[in-house]
PDB file of C-alpha atoms and ligand atoms in Angstrom:
ATOM      1  CA  MET B   1     154.296 150.483  95.857  1.00 45.00           C
ATOM      2  CA  THR B   2     155.620 149.833  98.749  1.00 45.00           C
ATOM      3  CA  ARG B   3     158.166 147.030  97.938  1.00 49.00           C
ATOM      4  CA  ARG B   4     158.403 145.146  99.906  1.00 49.00           C
ATOM      5  CA  SER B   5     161.407 143.958 100.626  1.00 45.00           C
ATOM      6  CA  ARG B   6     162.014 140.299 100.569  1.00 48.00           C
ATOM      7  CA  THR B   7     164.543 139.307 102.499  1.00 44.00           C
ATOM      8  CA  ALA B   8     165.111 136.233 102.882  1.00 43.00           C
ATOM      9  CA  ARG B   9     164.490 134.890 105.920  1.00 47.00           C
ATOM     10  CA  PHE B  10     166.117 131.902 105.552  1.00 45.00           C
ATOM     11  CA  ALA B  11     167.537 130.848 108.373  1.00 45.00           C
ATOM     12  CA  GLY B  12     170.500 128.263 108.300  1.00 45.00           C
ATOM     13  CA  GLN B  13     168.678 124.970 109.262  1.00 48.00           C
ATOM     14  CA  GLN B  14     170.602 124.128 111.840  1.00 51.00           C
ATOM     15  CA  VAL B  15     170.691 120.135 112.433  1.00 48.00           C
ATOM     16  CA  PRO B  16     171.276 119.456 115.026  1.00 50.00           C
ATOM     17  CA  ALA B  17     174.523 117.806 115.770  1.00 50.00           C
ATOM     18  CA  HIS B  18     173.436 114.780 118.038  1.00 50.00           C
ATOM     19  CA  ARG B  19     176.498 113.217 117.155  1.00 50.00           C
ATOM     20  CA  GLU B  20     175.345 109.672 119.635  1.00 49.00           C
ATOM     21  CA  THR B  21     178.138 110.056 122.651  1.00 47.00           C
ATOM     22  CA  ALA B  22     177.642 107.268 123.862  1.00 47.00           C
ATOM     23  CA  GLY B  23     178.954 105.074 121.725  1.00 45.00           C
ATOM     24  CA  PRO B  24     180.351 101.367 121.809  1.00 50.00           C
ATOM     25  CA  ALA B  25     181.835 101.633 125.133  1.00 49.00           C
ATOM     26  CA  GLY B  26     182.990  98.830 125.769  1.00 47.00           C
ATOM     27  CA  HIS B  27     180.322  96.021 125.986  1.00 50.00           C
ATOM     28  CA  SER B  28     181.607  94.033 129.195  1.00 48.00           C
ATOM     29  CA  PRO B  29     180.004  91.035 130.266  1.00 49.00           C
ATOM     30  CA  SER B  30     179.486  89.955 134.134  1.00 49.00           C
ATOM     31  CA  ARG B  31     182.847  87.930 135.184  1.00 52.00           C
ATOM     32  CA  ALA B  32     181.207  87.243 138.872  1.00 52.00           C
ATOM     33  CA  SER B  33     179.813  84.241 138.091  1.00 54.00           C
ATOM     34  CA  SER B  34     182.606  82.360 135.766  1.00 59.00           C
ATOM     35  CA  SER B  35     184.272  80.092 139.592  1.00 70.00           C
ATOM     36  CA  ARG B  36     180.714  78.538 139.192  1.00 69.00           C
ATOM     37  CA  PRO B  37     180.919  75.978 136.673  1.00 67.00           C
ATOM     38  CA  LEU B  38     184.620  75.536 138.162  1.00 67.00           C
ATOM     39  CA  ARG B  39     183.188  73.980 140.654  1.00 69.00           C
ATOM     40  CA  LEU B  40     180.174  71.966 139.692  1.00 59.00           C
ATOM     41  CA  ALA B  41     182.839  70.317 138.154  1.00 62.00           C
ATOM     42  CA  ALA B  42     184.611  69.226 141.261  1.00 61.00           C
ATOM     43  CA  PHE B  43     181.490  68.454 142.893  1.00 52.00           C
ATOM     44  CA  ALA B  44     181.197  65.802 139.666  1.00 60.00           C
ATOM     45  CA  LEU B  45     184.794  65.004 139.660  1.00 49.00           C
ATOM     46  CA  ILE B  46     183.824  63.987 143.771  1.00 46.00           C
ATOM     47  CA  ALA B  47     180.840  62.028 143.144  1.00 60.00           C
ATOM     48  CA  LEU B  48     182.501  60.057 140.652  1.00 49.00           C
ATOM     49  CA  ALA B  49     185.886  58.944 142.626  1.00 59.00           C
ATOM     50  CA  VAL B  50     182.510  58.320 145.614  1.00 53.00           C
ATOM     51  CA  GLY B  51     181.065  56.293 143.738  1.00 55.00           C
ATOM     52  CA  GLY B  52     182.847  54.005 141.695  1.00 54.00           C
ATOM     53  CA  VAL B  53     184.510  53.343 144.963  1.00 50.00           C
ATOM     54  CA  ALA B  54     180.902  52.582 146.256  1.00 52.00           C
ATOM     55  CA  ILE B  55     181.006  50.292 142.807  1.00 46.00           C
ATOM     56  CA  GLY B  56     184.058  48.713 143.098  1.00 50.00           C
ATOM     57  CA  LEU B  57     183.311  47.129 146.397  1.00 47.00           C
ATOM     58  CA  VAL B  58     179.942  45.654 145.665  1.00 51.00           C
ATOM     59  CA  VAL B  59     180.906  44.442 142.440  1.00 51.00           C
ATOM     60  CA  SER B  60     184.012  43.116 144.550  1.00 50.00           C
ATOM     61  CA  ARG B  61     181.558  41.342 147.058  1.00 51.00           C
ATOM     62  CA  LEU B  62     179.769  40.205 144.481  1.00 58.00           C
ATOM     63  CA  GLN B  63     182.869  38.862 142.769  1.00 68.00           C
ATOM     64  CA  GLY B  64     184.410  36.395 145.784  1.00 80.00           C
ATOM     65  CA  PRO B  65     187.971  36.596 147.195  1.00 90.00           C
ATOM     66  CA  ALA B  66     190.133  36.671 143.840  1.00 89.00           C
ATOM     67  CA  ALA B  67     192.945  34.405 143.830  1.00 90.00           C
ATOM     68  CA  THR B  68     195.681  34.260 146.033  1.00 91.00           C
ATOM     69  CA  ASP B  69     198.263  31.020 145.150  1.00 94.00           C
ATOM     70  CA  ILE B  70     197.482  31.058 140.310  1.00 93.00           C
ATOM     71  CA  THR B  71     199.667  27.632 140.678  1.00 96.00           C
ATOM     72  CA  ALA B  72     196.722  26.178 142.779  1.00 98.00           C
ATOM     73  CA  VAL B  73     193.373  25.065 141.315  1.00 98.00           C
ATOM     74  CA  GLN B  74     190.275  27.419 141.955  1.00 98.00           C
ATOM     75  CA  VAL B  75     187.541  26.745 142.806  1.00 98.00           C
ATOM     76  CA  HIS B  76     184.796  28.682 144.306  1.00 97.00           C
ATOM     77  CA  ALA B  77     181.943  27.781 145.898  1.00 96.00           C
ATOM     78  CA  SER B  78     178.420  29.369 146.654  1.00 95.00           C
ATOM     79  CA  MET B  79     174.711  28.892 147.455  1.00 92.00           C
ATOM     80  CA  GLY B  80     174.875  27.758 143.526  1.00 92.00           C
ATOM     81  CA  GLY B  81     177.710  25.285 142.916  1.00 95.00           C
ATOM     82  CA  PHE B  82     180.739  25.154 143.186  1.00 97.00           C
ATOM     83  CA  ASP B  83     182.798  25.710 140.335  1.00 97.00           C
ATOM     84  CA  PRO B  84     183.719  23.942 138.888  1.00 98.00           C
ATOM     85  CA  PRO B  85     182.053  21.095 138.889  1.00 97.00           C
ATOM     86  CA  ALA B  86     184.114  18.510 138.125  1.00 98.00           C
ATOM     87  CA  LEU B  87     188.044  18.308 138.509  1.00 98.00           C
ATOM     88  CA  THR B  88     189.877  15.356 136.858  1.00 98.00           C
ATOM     89  CA  VAL B  89     193.295  14.949 138.037  1.00 98.00           C
ATOM     90  CA  LYS B  90     196.122  11.614 137.387  1.00 98.00           C
ATOM     91  CA  ALA B  91     196.187   8.829 139.975  1.00 98.00           C
ATOM     92  CA  GLY B  92     198.793   9.507 141.980  1.00 97.00           C
ATOM     93  CA  GLN B  93     198.937  13.039 141.354  1.00 97.00           C
ATOM     94  CA  THR B  94     199.550  15.699 144.037  1.00 97.00           C
ATOM     95  CA  VAL B  95     197.478  18.620 143.203  1.00 97.00           C
ATOM     96  CA  LYS B  96     197.000  21.871 145.174  1.00 98.00           C
ATOM     97  CA  VAL B  97     193.430  23.141 145.409  1.00 98.00           C
ATOM     98  CA  GLU B  98     192.336  26.938 146.270  1.00 98.00           C
ATOM     99  CA  LEU B  99     189.385  26.793 147.662  1.00 98.00           C
ATOM    100  CA  SER B 100     187.196  29.973 147.850  1.00 98.00           C
ATOM    101  CA  SER B 101     183.252  31.138 149.011  1.00 97.00           C
ATOM    102  CA  MET B 102     181.864  33.013 147.411  1.00 96.00           C
ATOM    103  CA  ASP B 103     179.379  34.417 149.721  1.00 96.00           C
ATOM    104  CA  THR B 104     179.199  37.073 152.576  1.00 96.00           C
ATOM    105  CA  SER B 105     178.386  36.385 156.475  1.00 95.00           C
ATOM    106  CA  MET B 106     175.225  37.500 155.398  1.00 93.00           C
ATOM    107  CA  HIS B 107     173.789  34.102 153.865  1.00 89.00           C
ATOM    108  CA  SER B 108     171.191  32.673 156.303  1.00 85.00           C
ATOM    109  CA  ASP B 109     172.110  29.126 155.705  1.00 86.00           C
ATOM    110  CA  GLY B 110     175.051  28.729 156.593  1.00 91.00           C
ATOM    111  CA  GLY B 111     176.559  31.659 157.177  1.00 95.00           C
ATOM    112  CA  GLY B 112     178.834  31.322 153.658  1.00 96.00           C
ATOM    113  CA  TRP B 113     180.868  28.650 154.519  1.00 96.00           C
ATOM    114  CA  HIS B 114     181.410  26.243 152.509  1.00 96.00           C
ATOM    115  CA  GLN B 115     183.069  22.757 152.115  1.00 97.00           C
ATOM    116  CA  PHE B 116     184.502  20.365 149.968  1.00 98.00           C
ATOM    117  CA  ALA B 117     184.673  16.755 151.534  1.00 97.00           C
ATOM    118  CA  ILE B 118     184.536  14.377 150.622  1.00 97.00           C
ATOM    119  CA  ASP B 119     184.930  10.449 152.263  1.00 96.00           C
ATOM    120  CA  GLU B 120     186.397   7.844 150.450  1.00 96.00           C
ATOM    121  CA  LEU B 121     189.914  10.075 150.266  1.00 96.00           C
ATOM    122  CA  GLY B 122     189.550  11.846 154.116  1.00 97.00           C
ATOM    123  CA  ILE B 123     189.786  15.592 152.520  1.00 98.00           C
ATOM    124  CA  ASP B 124     187.039  17.914 154.227  1.00 98.00           C
ATOM    125  CA  TRP B 125     188.153  21.675 153.499  1.00 98.00           C
ATOM    126  CA  LYS B 126     185.980  24.661 154.722  1.00 98.00           C
ATOM    127  CA  VAL B 127     186.604  28.084 154.210  1.00 97.00           C
ATOM    128  CA  GLY B 128     184.783  31.116 155.636  1.00 97.00           C
ATOM    129  CA  PRO B 129     182.294  34.063 153.945  1.00 97.00           C
ATOM    130  CA  LEU B 130     184.512  35.180 150.657  1.00 97.00           C
ATOM    131  CA  SER B 131     187.651  33.706 151.985  1.00 97.00           C
ATOM    132  CA  SER B 132     189.811  31.270 150.704  1.00 97.00           C
ATOM    133  CA  GLU B 133     192.890  28.524 151.356  1.00 98.00           C
ATOM    134  CA  VAL B 134     194.858  26.204 149.922  1.00 98.00           C
ATOM    135  CA  PHE B 135     194.591  22.766 150.313  1.00 98.00           C
ATOM    136  CA  GLU B 136     196.466  19.864 149.212  1.00 98.00           C
ATOM    137  CA  LEU B 137     194.587  17.603 147.624  1.00 97.00           C
ATOM    138  CA  THR B 138     197.240  13.641 146.753  1.00 97.00           C
ATOM    139  CA  ALA B 139     194.817  11.797 144.330  1.00 97.00           C
ATOM    140  CA  PRO B 140     194.486   7.752 144.730  1.00 97.00           C
ATOM    141  CA  ALA B 141     197.202   5.314 143.164  1.00 97.00           C
ATOM    142  CA  THR B 142     194.358   3.269 141.475  1.00 96.00           C
ATOM    143  CA  PRO B 143     191.823   5.521 139.110  1.00 97.00           C
ATOM    144  CA  GLY B 144     188.108   6.314 140.118  1.00 98.00           C
ATOM    145  CA  THR B 145     185.443   9.168 140.605  1.00 98.00           C
ATOM    146  CA  PHE B 146     185.317  10.415 143.797  1.00 98.00           C
ATOM    147  CA  THR B 147     181.492  13.109 145.339  1.00 97.00           C
ATOM    148  CA  TRP B 148     182.674  15.601 146.586  1.00 97.00           C
ATOM    149  CA  TYR B 149     180.016  17.691 148.985  1.00 96.00           C
ATOM    150  CA  CYS B 150     179.211  20.813 150.799  1.00 96.00           C
ATOM    151  CA  ASP B 151     177.106  19.043 153.594  1.00 95.00           C
ATOM    152  CA  ILE B 152     176.634  23.086 155.294  1.00 93.00           C
ATOM    153  CA  CYS B 153     174.016  24.342 153.561  1.00 89.00           C
ATOM    154  CA  CYS B 154     171.873  24.228 151.225  1.00 78.00           C
ATOM    155  CA  GLY B 155     169.887  21.424 152.454  1.00 81.00           C
ATOM    156  CA  GLY B 156     172.976  19.605 152.703  1.00 84.00           C
ATOM    157  CA  LYS B 157     175.170  16.897 151.181  1.00 86.00           C
ATOM    158  CA  GLU B 158     171.879  15.121 148.708  1.00 85.00           C
ATOM    159  CA  ASN B 159     171.465  18.844 146.972  1.00 86.00           C
ATOM    160  CA  PRO B 160     173.270  17.655 143.996  1.00 86.00           C
ATOM    161  CA  SER B 161     173.740  21.286 143.380  1.00 87.00           C
ATOM    162  CA  MET B 162     176.530  21.501 146.130  1.00 92.00           C
ATOM    163  CA  GLN B 163     178.783  18.241 144.548  1.00 96.00           C
ATOM    164  CA  GLY B 164     181.161  18.321 142.118  1.00 97.00           C
ATOM    165  CA  LYS B 165     182.835  15.280 140.888  1.00 98.00           C
ATOM    166  CA  LEU B 166     186.273  14.805 141.181  1.00 98.00           C
ATOM    167  CA  THR B 167     187.740  11.716 138.232  1.00 98.00           C
ATOM    168  CA  VAL B 168     190.815  10.471 139.019  1.00 98.00           C
ATOM    169  CA  THR B 169     192.847   9.632 135.526  1.00 98.00           C
ATOM    170  CA  ALA B 170     195.456   6.229 135.410  1.00 96.00           C
TER     171      ALA B 170
HETATM  172 CU1   CU Z 201     178.402  25.308 150.863  1.00 85.28          CU
END
């Protein structure tokens, strides 16, 4: 009888200690392209500024010249007519009127010039494109109504849109 000595051969199960050597080693994002948004913002600001100036120029051209004498009655003349189309003054009164042309020299009909003429009162004012001038108007001593006109553009003084009415009250 042989005894087989059974030697336990329990090899120590060596659990290999696989340690994660590649641990969380500072996951840092790349910062190489951080200046790009700044450049875009600067570009957008410049574009806005240039665009704003351009729009401002266009708007100012559409609006015509600004009043230079705020104490004067403002009368704007354009191809569309006079604004306001009527004025009222007292007999014998002298008023300042600032006449402005709202049209550019690009208008083939009159080149942007407009007129404010009242034959009976010897008034014949003219203003160039996108400019204004202050005139003095002395109303006659007796009440009445007078038609002023522009004979430069829009078919001349027969065109009702190029006319206005001056009323002289007592
Ligand atoms: Cu006119």
